[in-house]
JSON list of C-alpha atoms and ligand atoms in Angstrom, two decimals:
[
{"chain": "A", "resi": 109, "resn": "UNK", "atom": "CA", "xyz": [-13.40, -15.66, -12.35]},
{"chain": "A", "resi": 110, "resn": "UNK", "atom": "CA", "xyz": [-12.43, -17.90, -9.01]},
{"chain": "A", "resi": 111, "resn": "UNK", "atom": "CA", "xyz": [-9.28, -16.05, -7.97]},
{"chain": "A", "resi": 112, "resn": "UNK", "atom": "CA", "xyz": [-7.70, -14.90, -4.98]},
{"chain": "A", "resi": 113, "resn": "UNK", "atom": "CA", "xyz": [-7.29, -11.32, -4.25]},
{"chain": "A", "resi": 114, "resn": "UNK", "atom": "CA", "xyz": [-4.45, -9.12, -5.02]},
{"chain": "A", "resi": 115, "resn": "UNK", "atom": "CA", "xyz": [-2.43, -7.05, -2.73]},
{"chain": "A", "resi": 116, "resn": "UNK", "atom": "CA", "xyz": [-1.21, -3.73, -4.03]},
{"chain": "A", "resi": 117, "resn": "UNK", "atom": "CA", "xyz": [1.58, -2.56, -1.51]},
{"chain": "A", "resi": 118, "resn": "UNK", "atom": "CA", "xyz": [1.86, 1.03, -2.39]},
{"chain": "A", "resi": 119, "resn": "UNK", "atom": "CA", "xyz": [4.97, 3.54, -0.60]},
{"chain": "A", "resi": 120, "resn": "UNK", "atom": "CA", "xyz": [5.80, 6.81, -1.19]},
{"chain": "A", "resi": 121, "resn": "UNK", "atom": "CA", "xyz": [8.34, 9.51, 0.34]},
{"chain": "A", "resi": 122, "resn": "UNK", "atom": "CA", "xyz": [6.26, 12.27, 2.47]},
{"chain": "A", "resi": 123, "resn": "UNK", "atom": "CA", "xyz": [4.86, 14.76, 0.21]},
{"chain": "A", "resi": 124, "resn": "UNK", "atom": "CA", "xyz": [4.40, 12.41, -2.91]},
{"chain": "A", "resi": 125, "resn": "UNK", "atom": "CA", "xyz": [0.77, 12.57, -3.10]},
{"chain": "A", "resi": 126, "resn": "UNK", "atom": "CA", "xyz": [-0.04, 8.93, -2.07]},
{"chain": "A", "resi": 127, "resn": "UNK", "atom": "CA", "xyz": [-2.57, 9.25, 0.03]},
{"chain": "A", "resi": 128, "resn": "UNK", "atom": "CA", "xyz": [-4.78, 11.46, -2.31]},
{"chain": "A", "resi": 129, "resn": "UNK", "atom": "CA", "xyz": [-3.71, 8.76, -5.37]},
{"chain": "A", "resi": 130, "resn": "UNK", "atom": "CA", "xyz": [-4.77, 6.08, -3.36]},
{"chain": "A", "resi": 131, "resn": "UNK", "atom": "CA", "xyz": [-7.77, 7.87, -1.85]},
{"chain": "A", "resi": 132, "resn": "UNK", "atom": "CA", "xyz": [-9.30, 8.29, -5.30]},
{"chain": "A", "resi": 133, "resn": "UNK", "atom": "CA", "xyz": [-8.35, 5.27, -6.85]},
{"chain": "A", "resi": 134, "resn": "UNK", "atom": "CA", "xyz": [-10.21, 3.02, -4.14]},
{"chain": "A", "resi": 135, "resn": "UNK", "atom": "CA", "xyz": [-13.23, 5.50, -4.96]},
{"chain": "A", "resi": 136, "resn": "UNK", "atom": "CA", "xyz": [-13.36, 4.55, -8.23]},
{"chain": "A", "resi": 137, "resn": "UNK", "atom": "CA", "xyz": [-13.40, 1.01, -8.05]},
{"chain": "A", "resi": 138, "resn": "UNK", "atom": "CA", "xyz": [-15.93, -1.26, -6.05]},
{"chain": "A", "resi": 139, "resn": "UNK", "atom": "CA", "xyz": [-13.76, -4.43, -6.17]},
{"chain": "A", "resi": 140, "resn": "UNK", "atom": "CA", "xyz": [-10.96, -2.57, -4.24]},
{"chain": "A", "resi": 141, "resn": "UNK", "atom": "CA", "xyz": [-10.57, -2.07, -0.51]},
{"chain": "A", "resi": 142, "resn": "UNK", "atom": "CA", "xyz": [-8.05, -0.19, 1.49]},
{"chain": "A", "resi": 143, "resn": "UNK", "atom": "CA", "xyz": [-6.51, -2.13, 4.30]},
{"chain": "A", "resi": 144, "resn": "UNK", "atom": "CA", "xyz": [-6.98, 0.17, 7.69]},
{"chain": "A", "resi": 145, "resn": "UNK", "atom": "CA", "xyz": [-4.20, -0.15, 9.32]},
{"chain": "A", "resi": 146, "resn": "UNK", "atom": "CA", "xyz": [-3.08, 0.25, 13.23]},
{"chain": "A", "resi": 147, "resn": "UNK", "atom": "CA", "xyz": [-1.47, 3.23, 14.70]},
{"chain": "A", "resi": 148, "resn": "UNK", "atom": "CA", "xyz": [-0.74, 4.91, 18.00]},
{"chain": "A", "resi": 149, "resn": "UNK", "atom": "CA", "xyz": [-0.24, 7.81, 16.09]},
{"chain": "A", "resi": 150, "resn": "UNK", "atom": "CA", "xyz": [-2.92, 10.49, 17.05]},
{"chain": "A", "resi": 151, "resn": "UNK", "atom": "CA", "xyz": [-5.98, 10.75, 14.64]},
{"chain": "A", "resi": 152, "resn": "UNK", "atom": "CA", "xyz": [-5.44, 13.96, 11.99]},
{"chain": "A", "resi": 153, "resn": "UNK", "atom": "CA", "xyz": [-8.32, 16.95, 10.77]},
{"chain": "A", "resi": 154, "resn": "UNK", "atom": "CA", "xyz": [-10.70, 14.59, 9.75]},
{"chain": "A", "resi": 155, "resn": "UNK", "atom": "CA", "xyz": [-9.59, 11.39, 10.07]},
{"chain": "A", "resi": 156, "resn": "UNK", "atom": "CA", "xyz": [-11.71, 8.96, 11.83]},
{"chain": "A", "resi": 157, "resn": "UNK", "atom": "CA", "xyz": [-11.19, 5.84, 13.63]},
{"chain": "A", "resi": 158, "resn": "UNK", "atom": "CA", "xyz": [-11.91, 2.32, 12.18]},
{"chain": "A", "resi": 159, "resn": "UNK", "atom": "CA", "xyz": [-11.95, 4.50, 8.48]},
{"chain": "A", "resi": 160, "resn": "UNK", "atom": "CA", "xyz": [-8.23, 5.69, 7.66]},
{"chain": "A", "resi": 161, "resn": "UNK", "atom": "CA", "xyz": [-6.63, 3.96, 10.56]},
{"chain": "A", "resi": 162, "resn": "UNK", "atom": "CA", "xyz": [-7.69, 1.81, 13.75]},
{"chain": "A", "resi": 163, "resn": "UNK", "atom": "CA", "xyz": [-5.81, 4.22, 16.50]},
{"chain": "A", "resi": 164, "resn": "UNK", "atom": "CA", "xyz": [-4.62, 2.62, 19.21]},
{"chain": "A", "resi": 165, "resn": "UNK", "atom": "CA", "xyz": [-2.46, 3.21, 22.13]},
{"chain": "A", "resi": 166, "resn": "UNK", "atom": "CA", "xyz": [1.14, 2.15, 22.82]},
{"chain": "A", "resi": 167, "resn": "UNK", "atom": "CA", "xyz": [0.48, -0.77, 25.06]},
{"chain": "A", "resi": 168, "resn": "UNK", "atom": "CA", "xyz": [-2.22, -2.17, 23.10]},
{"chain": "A", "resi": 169, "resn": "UNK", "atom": "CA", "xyz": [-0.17, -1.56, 20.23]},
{"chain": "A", "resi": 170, "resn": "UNK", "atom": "CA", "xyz": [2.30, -4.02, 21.95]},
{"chain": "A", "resi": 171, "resn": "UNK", "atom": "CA", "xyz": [0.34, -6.85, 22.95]},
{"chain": "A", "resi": 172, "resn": "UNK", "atom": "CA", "xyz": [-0.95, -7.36, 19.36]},
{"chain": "A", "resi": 173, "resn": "UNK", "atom": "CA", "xyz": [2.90, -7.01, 18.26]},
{"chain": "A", "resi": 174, "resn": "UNK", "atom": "CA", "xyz": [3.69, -10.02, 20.78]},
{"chain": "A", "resi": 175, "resn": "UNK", "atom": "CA", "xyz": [0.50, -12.18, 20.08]},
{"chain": "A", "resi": 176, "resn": "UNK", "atom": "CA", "xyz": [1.93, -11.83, 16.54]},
{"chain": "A", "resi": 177, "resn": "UNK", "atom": "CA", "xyz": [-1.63, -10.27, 15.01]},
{"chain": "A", "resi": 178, "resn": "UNK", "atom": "CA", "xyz": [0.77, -8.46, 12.53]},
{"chain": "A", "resi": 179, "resn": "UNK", "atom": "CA", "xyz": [1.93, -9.26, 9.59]},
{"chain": "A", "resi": 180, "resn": "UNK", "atom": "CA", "xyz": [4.34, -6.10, 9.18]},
{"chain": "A", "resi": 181, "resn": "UNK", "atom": "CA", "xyz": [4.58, -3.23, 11.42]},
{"chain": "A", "resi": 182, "resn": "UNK", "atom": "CA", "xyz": [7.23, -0.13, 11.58]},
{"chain": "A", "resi": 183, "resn": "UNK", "atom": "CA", "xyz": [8.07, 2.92, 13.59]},
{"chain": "A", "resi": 184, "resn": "UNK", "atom": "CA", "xyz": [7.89, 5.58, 11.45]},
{"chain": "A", "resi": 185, "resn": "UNK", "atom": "CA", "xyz": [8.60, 9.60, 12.61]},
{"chain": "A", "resi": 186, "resn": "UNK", "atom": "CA", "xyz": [8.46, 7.91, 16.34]},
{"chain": "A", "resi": 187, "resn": "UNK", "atom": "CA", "xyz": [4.91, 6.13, 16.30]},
{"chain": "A", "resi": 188, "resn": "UNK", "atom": "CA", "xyz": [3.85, 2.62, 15.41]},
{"chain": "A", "resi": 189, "resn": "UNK", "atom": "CA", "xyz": [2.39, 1.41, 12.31]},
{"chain": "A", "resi": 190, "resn": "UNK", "atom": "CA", "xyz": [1.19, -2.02, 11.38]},
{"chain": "A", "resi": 191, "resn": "UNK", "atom": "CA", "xyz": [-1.22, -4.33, 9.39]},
{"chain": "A", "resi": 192, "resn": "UNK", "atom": "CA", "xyz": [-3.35, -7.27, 10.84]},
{"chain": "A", "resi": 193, "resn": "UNK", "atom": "CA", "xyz": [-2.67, -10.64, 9.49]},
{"chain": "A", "resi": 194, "resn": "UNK", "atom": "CA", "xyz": [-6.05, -12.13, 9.65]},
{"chain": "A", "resi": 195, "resn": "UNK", "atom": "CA", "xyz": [-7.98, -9.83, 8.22]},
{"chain": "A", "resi": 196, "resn": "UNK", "atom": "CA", "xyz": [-5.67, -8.97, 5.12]},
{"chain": "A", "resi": 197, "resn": "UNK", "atom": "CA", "xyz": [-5.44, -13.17, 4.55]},
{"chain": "A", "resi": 198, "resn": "UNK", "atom": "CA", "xyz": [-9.03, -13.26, 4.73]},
{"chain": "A", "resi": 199, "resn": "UNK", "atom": "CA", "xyz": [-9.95, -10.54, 1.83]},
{"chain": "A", "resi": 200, "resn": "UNK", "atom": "CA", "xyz": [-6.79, -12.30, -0.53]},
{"chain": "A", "resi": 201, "resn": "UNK", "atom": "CA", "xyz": [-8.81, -15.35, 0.06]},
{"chain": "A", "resi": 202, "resn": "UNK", "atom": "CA", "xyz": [-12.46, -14.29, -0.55]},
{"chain": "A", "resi": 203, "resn": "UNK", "atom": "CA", "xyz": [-11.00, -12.95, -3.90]},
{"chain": "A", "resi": 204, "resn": "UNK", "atom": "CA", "xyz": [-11.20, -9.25, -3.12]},
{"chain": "A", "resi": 205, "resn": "UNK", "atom": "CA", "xyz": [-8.17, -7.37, -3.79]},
{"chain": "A", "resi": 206, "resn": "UNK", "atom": "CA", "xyz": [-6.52, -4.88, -1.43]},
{"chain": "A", "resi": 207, "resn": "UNK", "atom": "CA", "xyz": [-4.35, -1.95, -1.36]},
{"chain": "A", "resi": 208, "resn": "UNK", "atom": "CA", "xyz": [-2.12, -1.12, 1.59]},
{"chain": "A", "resi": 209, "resn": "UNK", "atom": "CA", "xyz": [-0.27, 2.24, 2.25]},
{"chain": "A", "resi": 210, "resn": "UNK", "atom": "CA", "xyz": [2.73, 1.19, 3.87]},
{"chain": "A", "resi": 211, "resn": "UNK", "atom": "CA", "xyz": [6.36, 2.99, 4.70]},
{"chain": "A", "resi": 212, "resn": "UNK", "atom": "CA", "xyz": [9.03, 1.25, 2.79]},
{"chain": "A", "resi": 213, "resn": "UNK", "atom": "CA", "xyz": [10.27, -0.78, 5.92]},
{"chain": "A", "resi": 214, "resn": "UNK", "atom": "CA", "xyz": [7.24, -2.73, 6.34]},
{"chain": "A", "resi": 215, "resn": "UNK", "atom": "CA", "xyz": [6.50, -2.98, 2.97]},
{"chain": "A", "resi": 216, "resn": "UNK", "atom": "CA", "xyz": [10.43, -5.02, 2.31]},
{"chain": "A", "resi": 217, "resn": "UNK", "atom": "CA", "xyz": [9.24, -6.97, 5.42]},
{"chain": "A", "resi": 218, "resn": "UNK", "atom": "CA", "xyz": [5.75, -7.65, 3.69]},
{"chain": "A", "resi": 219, "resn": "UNK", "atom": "CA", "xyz": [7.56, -9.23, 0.49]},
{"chain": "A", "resi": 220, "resn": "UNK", "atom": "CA", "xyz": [9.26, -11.72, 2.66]},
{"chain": "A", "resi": 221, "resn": "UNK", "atom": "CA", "xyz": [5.96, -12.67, 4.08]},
{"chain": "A", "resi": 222, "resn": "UNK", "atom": "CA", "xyz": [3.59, -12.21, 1.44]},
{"chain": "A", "resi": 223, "resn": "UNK", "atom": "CA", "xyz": [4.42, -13.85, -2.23]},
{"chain": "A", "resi": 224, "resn": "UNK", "atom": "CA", "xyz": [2.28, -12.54, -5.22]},
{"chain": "A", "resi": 225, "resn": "UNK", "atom": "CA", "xyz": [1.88, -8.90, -4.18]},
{"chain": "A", "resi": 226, "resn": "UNK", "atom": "CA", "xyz": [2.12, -5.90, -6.48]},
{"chain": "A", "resi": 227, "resn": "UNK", "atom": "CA", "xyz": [4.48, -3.15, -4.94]},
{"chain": "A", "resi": 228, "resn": "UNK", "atom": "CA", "xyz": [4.07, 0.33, -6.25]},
{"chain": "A", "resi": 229, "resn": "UNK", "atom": "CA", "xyz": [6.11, 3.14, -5.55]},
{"chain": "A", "resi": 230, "resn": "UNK", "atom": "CA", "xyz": [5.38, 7.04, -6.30]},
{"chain": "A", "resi": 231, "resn": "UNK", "atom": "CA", "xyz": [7.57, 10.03, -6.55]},
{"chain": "A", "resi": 232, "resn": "UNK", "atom": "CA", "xyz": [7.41, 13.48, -6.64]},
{"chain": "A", "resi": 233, "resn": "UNK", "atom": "CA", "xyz": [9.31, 14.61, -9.99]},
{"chain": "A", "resi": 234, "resn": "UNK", "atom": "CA", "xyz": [12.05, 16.01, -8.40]},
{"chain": "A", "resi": 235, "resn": "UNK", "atom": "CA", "xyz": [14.04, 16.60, -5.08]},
{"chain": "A", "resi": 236, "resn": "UNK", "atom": "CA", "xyz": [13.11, 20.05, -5.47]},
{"chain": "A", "resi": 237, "resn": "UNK", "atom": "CA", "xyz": [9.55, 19.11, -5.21]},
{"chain": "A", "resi": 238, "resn": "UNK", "atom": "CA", "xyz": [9.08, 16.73, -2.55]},
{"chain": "A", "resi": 239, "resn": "UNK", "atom": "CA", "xyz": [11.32, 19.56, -0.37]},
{"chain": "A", "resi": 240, "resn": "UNK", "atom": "CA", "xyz": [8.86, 21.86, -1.55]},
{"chain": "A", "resi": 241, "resn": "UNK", "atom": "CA", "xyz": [5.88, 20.07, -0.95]},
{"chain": "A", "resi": 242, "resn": "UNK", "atom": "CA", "xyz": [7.01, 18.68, 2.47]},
{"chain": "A", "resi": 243, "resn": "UNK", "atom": "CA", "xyz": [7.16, 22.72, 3.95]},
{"chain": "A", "resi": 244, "resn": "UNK", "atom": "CA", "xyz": [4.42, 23.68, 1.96]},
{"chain": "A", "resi": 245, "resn": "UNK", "atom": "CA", "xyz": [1.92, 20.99, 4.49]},
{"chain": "A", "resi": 246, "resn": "UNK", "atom": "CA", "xyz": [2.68, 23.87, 6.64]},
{"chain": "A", "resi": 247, "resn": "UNK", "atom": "CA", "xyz": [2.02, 21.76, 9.96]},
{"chain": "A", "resi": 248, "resn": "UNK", "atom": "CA", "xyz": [5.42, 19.97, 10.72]},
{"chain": "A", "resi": 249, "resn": "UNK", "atom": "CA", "xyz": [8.40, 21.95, 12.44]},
{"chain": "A", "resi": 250, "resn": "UNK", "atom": "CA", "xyz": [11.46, 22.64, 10.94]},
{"chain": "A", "resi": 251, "resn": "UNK", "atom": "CA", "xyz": [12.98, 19.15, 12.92]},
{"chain": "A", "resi": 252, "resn": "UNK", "atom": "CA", "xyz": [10.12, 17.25, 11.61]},
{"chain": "A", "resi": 253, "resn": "UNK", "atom": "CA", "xyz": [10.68, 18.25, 7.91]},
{"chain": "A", "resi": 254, "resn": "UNK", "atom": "CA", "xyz": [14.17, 17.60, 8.20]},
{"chain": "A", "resi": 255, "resn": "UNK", "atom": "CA", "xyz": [13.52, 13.93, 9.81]},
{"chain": "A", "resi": 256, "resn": "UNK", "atom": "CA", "xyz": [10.75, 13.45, 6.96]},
{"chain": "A", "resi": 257, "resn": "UNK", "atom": "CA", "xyz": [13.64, 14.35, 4.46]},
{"chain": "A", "resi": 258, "resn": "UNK", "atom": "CA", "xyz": [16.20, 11.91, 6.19]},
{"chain": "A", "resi": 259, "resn": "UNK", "atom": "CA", "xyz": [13.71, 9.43, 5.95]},
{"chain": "A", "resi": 260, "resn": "UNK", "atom": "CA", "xyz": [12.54, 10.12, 2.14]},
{"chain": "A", "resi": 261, "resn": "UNK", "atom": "CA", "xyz": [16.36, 9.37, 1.66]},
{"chain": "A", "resi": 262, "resn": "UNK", "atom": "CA", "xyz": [17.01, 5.88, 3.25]},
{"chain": "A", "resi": 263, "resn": "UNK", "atom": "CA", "xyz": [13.92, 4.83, 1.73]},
{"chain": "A", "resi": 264, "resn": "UNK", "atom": "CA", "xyz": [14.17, 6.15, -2.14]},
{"chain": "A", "resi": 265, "resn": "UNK", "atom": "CA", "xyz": [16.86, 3.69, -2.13]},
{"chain": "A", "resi": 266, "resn": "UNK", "atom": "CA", "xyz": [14.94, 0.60, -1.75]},
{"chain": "A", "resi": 267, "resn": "UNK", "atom": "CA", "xyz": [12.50, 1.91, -5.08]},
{"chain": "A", "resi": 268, "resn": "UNK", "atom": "CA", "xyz": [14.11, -0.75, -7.04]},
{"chain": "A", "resi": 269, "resn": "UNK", "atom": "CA", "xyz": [12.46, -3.20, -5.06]},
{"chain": "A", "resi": 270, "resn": "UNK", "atom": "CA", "xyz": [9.51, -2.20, -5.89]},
{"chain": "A", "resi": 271, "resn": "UNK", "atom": "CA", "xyz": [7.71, -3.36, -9.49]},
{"chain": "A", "resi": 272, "resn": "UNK", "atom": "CA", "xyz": [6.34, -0.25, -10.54]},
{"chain": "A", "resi": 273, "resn": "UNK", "atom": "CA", "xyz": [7.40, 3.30, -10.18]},
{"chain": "A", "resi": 274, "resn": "UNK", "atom": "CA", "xyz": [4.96, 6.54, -10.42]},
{"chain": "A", "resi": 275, "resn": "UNK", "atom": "CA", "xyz": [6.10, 9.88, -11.16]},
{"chain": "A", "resi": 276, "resn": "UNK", "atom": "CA", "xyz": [3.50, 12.67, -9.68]},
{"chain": "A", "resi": 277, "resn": "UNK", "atom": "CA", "xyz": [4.41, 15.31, -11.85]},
{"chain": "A", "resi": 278, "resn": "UNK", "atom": "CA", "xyz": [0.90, 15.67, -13.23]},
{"chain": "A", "resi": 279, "resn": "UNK", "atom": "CA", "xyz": [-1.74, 14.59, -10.67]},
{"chain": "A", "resi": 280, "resn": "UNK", "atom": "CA", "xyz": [-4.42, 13.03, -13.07]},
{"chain": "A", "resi": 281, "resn": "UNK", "atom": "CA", "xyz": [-1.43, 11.25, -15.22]},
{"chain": "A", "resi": 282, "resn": "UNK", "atom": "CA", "xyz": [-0.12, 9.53, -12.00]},
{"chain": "A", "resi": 283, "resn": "UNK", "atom": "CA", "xyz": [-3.54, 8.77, -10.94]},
{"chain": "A", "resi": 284, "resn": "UNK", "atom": "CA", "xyz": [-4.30, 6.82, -14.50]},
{"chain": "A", "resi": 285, "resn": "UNK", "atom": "CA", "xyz": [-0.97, 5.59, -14.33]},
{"chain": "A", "resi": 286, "resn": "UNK", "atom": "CA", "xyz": [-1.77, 3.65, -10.54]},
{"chain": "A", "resi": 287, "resn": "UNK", "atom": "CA", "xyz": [-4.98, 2.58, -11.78]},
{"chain": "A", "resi": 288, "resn": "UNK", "atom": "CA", "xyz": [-3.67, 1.21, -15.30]},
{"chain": "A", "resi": 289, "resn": "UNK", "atom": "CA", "xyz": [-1.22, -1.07, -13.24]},
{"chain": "A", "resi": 290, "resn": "UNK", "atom": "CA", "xyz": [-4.12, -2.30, -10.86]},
{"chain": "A", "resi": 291, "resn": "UNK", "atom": "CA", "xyz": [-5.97, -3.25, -14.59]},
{"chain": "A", "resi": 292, "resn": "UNK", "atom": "CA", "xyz": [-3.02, -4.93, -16.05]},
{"chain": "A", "resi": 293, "resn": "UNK", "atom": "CA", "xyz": [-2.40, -7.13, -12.87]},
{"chain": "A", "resi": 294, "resn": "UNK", "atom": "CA", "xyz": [-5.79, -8.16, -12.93]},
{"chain": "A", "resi": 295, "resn": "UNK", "atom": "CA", "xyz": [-5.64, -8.60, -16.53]},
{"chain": "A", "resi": 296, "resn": "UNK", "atom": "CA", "xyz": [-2.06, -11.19, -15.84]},
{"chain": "A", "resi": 297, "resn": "UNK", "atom": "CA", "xyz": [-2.05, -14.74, -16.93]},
{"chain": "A", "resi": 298, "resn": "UNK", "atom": "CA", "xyz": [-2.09, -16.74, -13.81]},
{"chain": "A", "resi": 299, "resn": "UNK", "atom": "CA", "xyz": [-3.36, -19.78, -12.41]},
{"chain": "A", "resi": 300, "resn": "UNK", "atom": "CA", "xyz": [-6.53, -18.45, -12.41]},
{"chain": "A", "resi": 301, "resn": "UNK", "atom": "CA", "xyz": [-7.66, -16.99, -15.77]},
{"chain": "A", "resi": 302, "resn": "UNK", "atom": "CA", "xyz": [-5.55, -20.06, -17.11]},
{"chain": "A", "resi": 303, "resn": "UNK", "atom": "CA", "xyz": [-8.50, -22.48, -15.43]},
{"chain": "A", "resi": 304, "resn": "UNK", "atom": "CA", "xyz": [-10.99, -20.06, -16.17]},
{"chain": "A", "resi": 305, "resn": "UNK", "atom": "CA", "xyz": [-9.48, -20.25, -20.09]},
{"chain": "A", "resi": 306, "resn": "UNK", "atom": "CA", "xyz": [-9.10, -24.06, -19.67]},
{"chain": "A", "resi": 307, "resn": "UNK", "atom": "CA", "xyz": [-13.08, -24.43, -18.67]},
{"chain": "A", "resi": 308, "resn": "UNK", "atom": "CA", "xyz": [-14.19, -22.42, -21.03]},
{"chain": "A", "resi": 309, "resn": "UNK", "atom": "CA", "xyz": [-12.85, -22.39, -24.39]},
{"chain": "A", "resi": 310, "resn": "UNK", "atom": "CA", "xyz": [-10.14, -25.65, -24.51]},
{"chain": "A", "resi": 311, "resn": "UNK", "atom": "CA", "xyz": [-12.21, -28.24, -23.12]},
{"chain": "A", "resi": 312, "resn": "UNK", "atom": "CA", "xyz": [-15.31, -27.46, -25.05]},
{"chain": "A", "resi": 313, "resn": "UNK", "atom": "CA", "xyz": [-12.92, -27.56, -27.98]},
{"chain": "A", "resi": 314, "resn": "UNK", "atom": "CA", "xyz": [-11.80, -31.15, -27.11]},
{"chain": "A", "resi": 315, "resn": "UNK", "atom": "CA", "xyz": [-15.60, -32.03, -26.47]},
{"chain": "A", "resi": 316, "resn": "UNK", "atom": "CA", "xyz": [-16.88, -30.28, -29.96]},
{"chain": "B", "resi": 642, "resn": "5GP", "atom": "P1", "xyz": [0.78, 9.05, 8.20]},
{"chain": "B", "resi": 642, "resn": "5GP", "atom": "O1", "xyz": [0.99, 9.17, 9.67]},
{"chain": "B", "resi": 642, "resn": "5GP", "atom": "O2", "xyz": [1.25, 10.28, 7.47]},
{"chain": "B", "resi": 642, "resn": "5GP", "atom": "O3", "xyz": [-0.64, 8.65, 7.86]},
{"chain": "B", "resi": 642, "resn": "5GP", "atom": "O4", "xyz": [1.70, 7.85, 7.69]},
{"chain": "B", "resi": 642, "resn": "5GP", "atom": "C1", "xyz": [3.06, 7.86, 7.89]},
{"chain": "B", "resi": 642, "resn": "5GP", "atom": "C2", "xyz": [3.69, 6.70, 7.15]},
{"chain": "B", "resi": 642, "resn": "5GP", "atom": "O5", "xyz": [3.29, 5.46, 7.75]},
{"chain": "B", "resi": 642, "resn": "5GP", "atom": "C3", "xyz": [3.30, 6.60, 5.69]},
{"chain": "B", "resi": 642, "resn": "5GP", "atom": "O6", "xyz": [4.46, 6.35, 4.93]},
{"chain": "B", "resi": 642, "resn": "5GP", "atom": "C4", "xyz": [2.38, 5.40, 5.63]},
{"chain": "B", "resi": 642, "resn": "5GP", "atom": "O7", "xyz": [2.46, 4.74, 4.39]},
{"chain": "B", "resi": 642, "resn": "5GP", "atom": "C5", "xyz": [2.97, 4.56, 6.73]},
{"chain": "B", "resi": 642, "resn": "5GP", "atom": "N1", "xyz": [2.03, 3.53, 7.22]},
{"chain": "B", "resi": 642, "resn": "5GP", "atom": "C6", "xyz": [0.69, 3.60, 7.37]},
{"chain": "B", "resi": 642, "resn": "5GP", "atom": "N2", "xyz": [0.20, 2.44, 7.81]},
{"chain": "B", "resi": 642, "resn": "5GP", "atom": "C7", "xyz": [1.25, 1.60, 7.93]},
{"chain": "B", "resi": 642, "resn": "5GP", "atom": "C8", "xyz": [1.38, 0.22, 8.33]},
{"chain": "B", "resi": 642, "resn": "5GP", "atom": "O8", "xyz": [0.43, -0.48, 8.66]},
{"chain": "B", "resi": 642, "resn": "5GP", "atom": "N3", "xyz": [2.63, -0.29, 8.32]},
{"chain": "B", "resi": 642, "resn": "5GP", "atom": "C9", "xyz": [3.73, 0.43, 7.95]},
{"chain": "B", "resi": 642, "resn": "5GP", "atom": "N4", "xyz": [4.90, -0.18, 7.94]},
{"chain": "B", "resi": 642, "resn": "5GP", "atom": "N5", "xyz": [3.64, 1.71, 7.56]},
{"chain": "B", "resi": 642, "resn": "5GP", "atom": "C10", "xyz": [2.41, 2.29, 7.57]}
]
């Protein structure tokens, strides 16, 4: 079907589980691809460069802020986070749809920019939870659990402008859950499918 890609904008509070939901469900589909975004944050364990994030320094960070090569970018727990433009346009437009881990700031940003995409948000089941789960990581200091927690708060308000929410309670459930709503999307009537329905089946009708 001759369609443009869809962006899935996907946000969680620290300690969700977003990155392993997200991880898995780009492994399990081909015709998804995870947007790498920019960061002057340092790289972490095993992360590599130009595969979970492009990492950058703070001046070149800059320069592609002021030549505008972003189409959203944040400072979250004191680094800089953003997504390239061009790229991102180009995949929508080839038809290949994306997913994008983004804080909640440039994600609100993102839907003034970007009409048609799917935001997602995921929580842990319970304050309790993403507390626990936040010191359980084990590597953050007392200051930076307690700025991760400040932060989980000014951002669980803004879940209601999001379209879907995802409860991680059980890890599998959310998992089918995130992928069900990438299925249905794809499955939505839209200009599209309608064509695609048009060609098809209603013209040969009026030609039979
Ligand atoms: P981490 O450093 O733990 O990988 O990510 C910290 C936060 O930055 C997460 O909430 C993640 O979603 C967010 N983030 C990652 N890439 C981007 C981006 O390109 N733009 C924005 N606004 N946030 C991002």
């Amino acid at each position: 079907m001759d369609r443009e890609g869809i962006l899935f904008v996907v946000s969680a509070p620290s300690g969700a589980g977003k990155t392993s939901l997200c991880r898995d469900v780009l492994g399990q589909d081909a015709g998804l691809r995870f947007s790498i975004s920019h960061t002057t944050r340092p790289p972490r364990g095993e992360e590599k460069d130009g595969k979970d994030y492009f990492f950058i320094d703070e001046a070149t960070f800059k320069e592609k802020c002021d030549r505008g090569d972003f189409i959203e970018w944040a400072k979250v727990h004191g680094q800089y986070y953003g997504t390239a433009e061009e790229g991102l346009r180009k995949w929508i437009a080839e038809g290949i749809d994306v997913l994008l881990d983004i804080d909640t700031q440039g994600a609100l940003i993102l839907k003034e920019r970007f009409e048609g995409a799917v935001y997602i948000y995921i929580l842990p089941p319970s304050f309790d939870v993403l507390k626990q789960r936040l010191i359980g990581r084990g590597s953050d200091s007392k200051e930076e659990i307690a700025r991760r927690l400040q932060k989980a708060h000014d951002e669980i308000r803004e879940y209601h402008q999001y379209h879907y929410l995802i409860i991680n309670k059980e890890y599998e459930a959310a998992k089918q859950t995130l992928y069900a709503v990438i299925l249905a999307e794809r499955a939505r009537i839209g200009q599209a499918n309608l064509k695609w329905v048009e060609d098809r089946f209603i013209h040969r009708f009026e030609d039979a």
